[in-house]
Coordinates of C-alpha atoms in Angstrom, one line a residue:
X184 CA 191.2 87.2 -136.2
X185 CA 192.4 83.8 -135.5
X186 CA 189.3 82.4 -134.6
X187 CA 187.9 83.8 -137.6
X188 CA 190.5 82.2 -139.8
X189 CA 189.9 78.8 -138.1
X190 CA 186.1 78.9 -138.4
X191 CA 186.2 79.8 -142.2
X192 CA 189.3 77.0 -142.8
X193 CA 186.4 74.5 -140.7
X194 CA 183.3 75.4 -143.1
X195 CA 185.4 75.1 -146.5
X196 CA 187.2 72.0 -145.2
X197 CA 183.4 70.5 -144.1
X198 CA 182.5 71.4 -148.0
X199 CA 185.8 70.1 -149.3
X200 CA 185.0 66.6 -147.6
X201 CA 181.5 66.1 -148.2
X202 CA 182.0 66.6 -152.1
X203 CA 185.6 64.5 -152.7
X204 CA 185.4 61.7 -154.7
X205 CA 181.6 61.8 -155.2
X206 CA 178.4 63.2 -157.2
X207 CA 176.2 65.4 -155.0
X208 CA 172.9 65.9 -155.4
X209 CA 171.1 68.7 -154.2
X210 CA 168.1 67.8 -152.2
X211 CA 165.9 70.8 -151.3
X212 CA 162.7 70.2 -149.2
X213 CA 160.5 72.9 -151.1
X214 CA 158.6 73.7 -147.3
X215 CA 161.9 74.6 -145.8
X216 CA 162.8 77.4 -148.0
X217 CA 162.0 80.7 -147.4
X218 CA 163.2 83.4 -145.0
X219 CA 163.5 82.1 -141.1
X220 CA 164.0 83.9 -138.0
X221 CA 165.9 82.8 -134.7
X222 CA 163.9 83.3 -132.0
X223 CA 165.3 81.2 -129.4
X224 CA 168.0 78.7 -128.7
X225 CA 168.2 75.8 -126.0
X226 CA 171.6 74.8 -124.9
X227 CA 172.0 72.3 -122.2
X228 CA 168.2 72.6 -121.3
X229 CA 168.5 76.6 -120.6
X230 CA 166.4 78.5 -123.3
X231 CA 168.2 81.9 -124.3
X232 CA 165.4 83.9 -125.8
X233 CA 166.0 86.4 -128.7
X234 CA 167.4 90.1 -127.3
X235 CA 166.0 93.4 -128.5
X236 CA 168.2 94.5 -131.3
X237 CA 170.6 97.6 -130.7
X238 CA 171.5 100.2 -133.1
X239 CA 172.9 99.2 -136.2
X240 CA 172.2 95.4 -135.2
X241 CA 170.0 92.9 -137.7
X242 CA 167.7 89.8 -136.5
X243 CA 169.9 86.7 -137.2
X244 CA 168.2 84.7 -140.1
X245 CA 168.4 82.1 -142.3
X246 CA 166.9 82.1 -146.0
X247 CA 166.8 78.4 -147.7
X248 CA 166.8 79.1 -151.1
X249 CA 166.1 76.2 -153.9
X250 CA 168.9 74.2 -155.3
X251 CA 170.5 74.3 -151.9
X252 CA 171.6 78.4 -151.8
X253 CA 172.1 79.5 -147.9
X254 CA 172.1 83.1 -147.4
X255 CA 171.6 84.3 -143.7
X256 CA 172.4 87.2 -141.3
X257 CA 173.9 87.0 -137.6
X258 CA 173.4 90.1 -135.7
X259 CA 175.8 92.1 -137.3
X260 CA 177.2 90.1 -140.4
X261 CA 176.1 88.1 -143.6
X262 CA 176.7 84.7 -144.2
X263 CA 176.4 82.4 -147.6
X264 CA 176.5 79.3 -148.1
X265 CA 174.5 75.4 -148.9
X266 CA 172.4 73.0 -147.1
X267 CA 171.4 69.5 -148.3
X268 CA 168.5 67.6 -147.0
X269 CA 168.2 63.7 -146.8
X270 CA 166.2 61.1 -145.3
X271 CA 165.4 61.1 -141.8
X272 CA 165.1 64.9 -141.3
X273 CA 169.1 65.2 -141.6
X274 CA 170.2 68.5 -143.1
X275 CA 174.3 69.2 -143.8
X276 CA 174.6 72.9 -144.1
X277 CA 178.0 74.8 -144.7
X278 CA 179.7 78.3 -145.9
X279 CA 180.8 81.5 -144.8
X280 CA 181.0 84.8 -143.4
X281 CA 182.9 87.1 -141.0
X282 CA 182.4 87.4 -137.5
X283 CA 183.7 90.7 -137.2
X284 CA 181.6 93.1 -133.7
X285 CA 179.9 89.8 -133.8
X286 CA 177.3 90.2 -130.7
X287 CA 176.7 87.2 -127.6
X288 CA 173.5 86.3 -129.6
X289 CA 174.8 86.2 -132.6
X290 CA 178.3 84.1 -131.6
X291 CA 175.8 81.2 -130.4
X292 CA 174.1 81.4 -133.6
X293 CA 177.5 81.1 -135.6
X294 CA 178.9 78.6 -133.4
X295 CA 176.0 76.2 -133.8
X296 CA 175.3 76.3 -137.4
X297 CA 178.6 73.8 -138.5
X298 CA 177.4 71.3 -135.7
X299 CA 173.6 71.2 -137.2
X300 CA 172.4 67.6 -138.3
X301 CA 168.9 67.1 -138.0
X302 CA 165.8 69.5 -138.4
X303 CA 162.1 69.4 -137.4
X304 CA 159.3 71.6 -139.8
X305 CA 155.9 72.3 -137.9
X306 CA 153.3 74.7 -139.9
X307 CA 155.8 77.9 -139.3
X308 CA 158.2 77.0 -137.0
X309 CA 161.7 75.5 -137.8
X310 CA 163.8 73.7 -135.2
X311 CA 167.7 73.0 -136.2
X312 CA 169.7 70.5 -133.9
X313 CA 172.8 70.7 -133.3
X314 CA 175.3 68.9 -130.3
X315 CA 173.5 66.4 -127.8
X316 CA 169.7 67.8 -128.8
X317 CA 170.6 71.7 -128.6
X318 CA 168.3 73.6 -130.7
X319 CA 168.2 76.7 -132.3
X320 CA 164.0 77.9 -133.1
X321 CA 162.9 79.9 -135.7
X322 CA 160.2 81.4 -137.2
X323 CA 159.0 81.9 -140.5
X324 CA 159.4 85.5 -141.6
X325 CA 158.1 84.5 -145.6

């Protein structure tokens, strides 16, 4: 419970900061919206490839909507939320969800997605990096 406390008091405070005192403009890059799915993540140079889903589990996602809407699923929970794009590939993302019977796969996925700063777009694949040149590697489901 406490951990889930702290990680939604870290993604409201990270969207408290980056709007204080300023204008934001959404910037959207039209090719990156659509519906993505994670299919593996490198951590430290290890690759952890995407498990078969259980029961009741869902794939974990992300959907970039225009005008900088983020709606996404971990393996068990739905998350909401922005993302702003800039020069350079750089991409600030933030919101919410619950981690609640939260799975392995999907803690690594909720765990990265505060630390991601830069992304790569190739034809239908979309890499997010996050922490010394981690990476979590999706595909484009629409």
């Amino acid at each position: 419970m406490n951990k889930n406390i702290t990680f939604l008091a870290f993604l409201f405070g990270v969207f408290a900061l980056s709007s204080c005192g300023k204008t934001t403009t959404i910037n959207t890059n039209m090719e990156l919206t659509g519906k993505w799915e994670l299919q593996s993540i490198v951590q430290n140079s290890d690759t952890i490839k995407k498990p078969v889903l259980a029961k009741g589990q869902m794939p974990v996602s992300l959907h970039f909507k225009e005008k900088g809407e983020l709606e996404g699923t971990s393996s068990t929970n739905i998350l909401t939320g922005f993302y702003e794009t800039a020069q350079q590939n750089t991409i600030q993302m933030g919101g919410g969800g619950t981690e609640r019977a939260e799975t392995q796969w999907g803690n690594l996925f909720v765990n990265a997605i505060p630390n991601v700063n830069l992304y790569d777009l190739k034809m239908n694949k979309l890499v997010l990096y996050y922490e010394n040149n981690n990476q979590l590697i999706f595909s484009r489901v629409q």
